[in-house]
Amino acid sequence: MMAPFRLSGGRGLLDGAVRAVLFDMDGVLFDSMPNHAYAWSHAMTQFGLAMTAEEAYMNEGRTGSGTIDILAQRFWGRNATEEEKQRIYAAKSALFNTLPEAKPMQGAREALEAAREIGAKIVLVTGSAQLSLIEHLELHYPGFFRKELMVTAFDVKRGKPNPEPYLMGLEKAGVRADEAVVVENAPLGVEAGRAAGIFTIAANTGPLPDEVLKESGADIVVAGMHEVAQLLRQ
Ligand code: MG
């Protein structure tokens, strides 16, 4: 069953059935960004690459290697070597693993239920390289995700803001860009969704101003996942 779907107020107005909703994970399904921002900024700073938590939010979605190079260029005037990247990433992961496990994002379950109600496929599109991702999703959101409808860091060559992850999500779902909706929280993720030609809802679950998400090309910016559920049901 597919329900008509109409959204107003943005570019790329959708006026048809939504056959797939492509969900980002960190900052959308899990309230994990405070942990990532803390771990990134502290690990980088240990290596002399002073990074604020805000900058970590701005770079969310980029590969670890890409993020490290941005800081290395600024402070060292060159890209980091593979060995440096491995050491920094290991420090980031070690710090991250000392932090309490991120909780499911408020309203996310409701948004997943709304996607299911309108008959849309639920697709995960994440830059995460977490090995236990499927178990983690199944634990907190049982029955919503299928392995064949997931795009992770292991599937793509280029991370967000490149459209590749979202294009692959469309392919896995077997739908066209104009039959899908992206749900993102991060500026680079929004850019990726738009670059793939997909209507992109930005759920602003973090500390960045709405303007940043609008400037990244979001078709609509909402305050959180409850509002995403409302949009999908309207
Ligand atoms: Mg995110």
XYZ file of C-alpha atoms in Angstrom, residues 49-219:
171
model
C 45.406 18.843 15.318
C 43.219 21.200 17.342
C 39.626 20.376 16.495
C 36.491 21.670 18.156
C 33.361 19.604 18.700
C 31.542 21.962 16.329
C 33.998 21.164 13.563
C 33.368 17.474 14.186
C 29.658 18.118 13.609
C 30.428 20.049 10.432
C 32.462 17.113 9.083
C 30.035 14.393 10.110
C 29.642 11.837 7.321
C 33.076 12.377 5.836
C 35.387 9.360 5.981
C 37.808 9.303 8.904
C 40.695 9.636 6.469
C 39.165 12.702 4.807
C 38.492 14.400 8.126
C 42.058 13.799 9.330
C 43.488 15.245 6.104
C 41.495 18.471 6.469
C 43.084 19.069 9.872
C 46.520 17.817 8.778
C 46.507 20.253 5.862
C 45.644 23.110 8.203
C 48.214 22.340 10.904
C 50.934 20.429 9.061
C 50.516 21.752 5.537
C 50.230 18.227 4.141
C 48.003 15.159 4.183
C 48.497 12.672 7.010
C 50.341 9.467 6.202
C 48.509 6.139 6.362
C 50.336 5.343 9.593
C 49.324 8.647 11.174
C 45.748 8.077 10.095
C 45.715 4.637 11.660
C 47.088 5.982 14.945
C 44.635 8.879 15.092
C 41.686 6.695 14.137
C 42.710 4.122 16.747
C 42.860 6.885 19.384
C 39.421 8.135 18.310
C 37.938 4.628 18.494
C 39.536 3.941 21.884
C 38.084 7.163 23.326
C 34.706 6.511 21.716
C 34.571 3.060 23.283
C 34.987 4.513 26.794
C 31.797 6.562 26.377
C 28.326 5.347 27.374
C 26.454 3.682 24.509
C 24.353 6.084 22.485
C 20.618 5.834 22.955
C 18.083 5.528 20.139
C 17.109 8.991 18.876
C 13.796 10.266 20.193
C 11.097 9.944 17.575
C 13.146 7.701 15.295
C 11.020 4.644 15.924
C 7.922 6.675 15.103
C 9.525 7.795 11.821
C 10.360 4.172 10.935
C 6.773 3.166 11.720
C 5.510 6.007 9.527
C 7.720 4.865 6.648
C 6.382 1.343 7.028
C 2.771 2.596 7.178
C 3.055 4.426 3.868
C 4.449 1.264 2.288
C 7.963 2.606 1.748
C 11.053 0.431 1.864
C 13.335 1.318 4.762
C 16.955 1.706 3.662
C 19.984 2.455 5.862
C 22.696 4.660 4.346
C 25.568 5.227 6.743
C 29.257 6.020 6.588
C 29.710 3.902 9.686
C 32.143 1.009 9.643
C 30.740 -0.556 12.788
C 30.935 -4.332 12.400
C 28.020 -5.138 14.684
C 25.750 -2.589 13.032
C 23.018 -5.002 11.970
C 22.800 -6.567 15.446
C 22.709 -3.126 17.015
C 19.881 -2.012 14.726
C 17.970 -5.235 15.310
C 18.320 -4.805 19.079
C 16.889 -1.287 19.130
C 14.652 -1.322 16.043
C 13.603 -4.947 15.638
C 12.127 -5.899 12.286
C 12.753 -2.626 10.443
C 16.101 -3.261 8.736
C 17.303 -5.874 6.277
C 20.905 -6.517 5.403
C 20.240 -6.247 1.658
C 18.803 -2.756 2.175
C 21.833 -1.346 3.953
C 24.693 0.768 2.606
C 27.662 1.104 4.966
C 31.283 2.251 4.810
C 32.138 -1.206 3.450
C 30.004 -0.728 0.317
C 31.249 2.586 -1.034
C 34.499 4.072 -2.259
C 33.595 7.677 -1.662
C 31.815 8.836 1.454
C 29.352 11.679 1.852
C 29.161 14.433 0.527
C 29.652 12.312 -2.608
C 26.257 11.019 -3.806
C 27.584 7.447 -4.137
C 26.142 6.102 -0.846
C 22.650 7.409 -1.610
C 22.789 6.308 -5.256
C 23.666 2.842 -4.026
C 20.754 3.010 -1.573
C 18.384 3.733 -4.476
C 19.840 0.859 -6.432
C 19.457 -1.584 -3.549
C 15.853 -0.475 -3.039
C 15.139 -0.615 -6.771
C 13.586 2.864 -6.833
C 14.261 6.113 -8.679
C 15.495 9.274 -6.997
C 12.078 10.928 -7.359
C 10.432 8.017 -5.553
C 12.606 8.333 -2.461
C 13.208 10.572 0.537
C 16.439 10.992 2.478
C 16.461 11.660 6.225
C 19.728 13.277 7.330
C 21.047 15.349 10.210
C 24.432 16.496 8.888
C 25.405 19.141 6.318
C 27.545 16.737 4.246
C 24.853 14.078 4.383
C 22.292 16.586 3.124
C 24.679 17.508 0.299
C 25.025 13.837 -0.612
C 21.263 13.297 -0.657
C 20.692 16.337 -2.850
C 23.582 15.418 -5.151
C 21.849 12.053 -5.659
C 18.753 14.001 -6.717
C 16.636 12.887 -3.761
C 14.208 14.980 -1.703
C 16.134 15.500 1.528
C 14.646 16.130 4.944
C 17.132 17.490 7.467
C 16.269 16.626 11.056
C 18.310 19.079 13.089
C 19.144 16.905 16.078
C 22.467 18.605 16.894
C 23.937 21.987 17.806
C 24.395 23.471 14.317
C 22.077 26.290 13.244
C 19.238 25.384 10.819
C 20.836 27.767 8.312
C 23.806 25.425 7.843
C 21.481 22.592 6.833
C 19.482 24.864 4.520
C 22.661 26.083 2.865
C 23.709 22.467 2.311
C 20.583 22.108 0.190
C 18.006 20.546 2.525
C 14.534 20.659 0.995
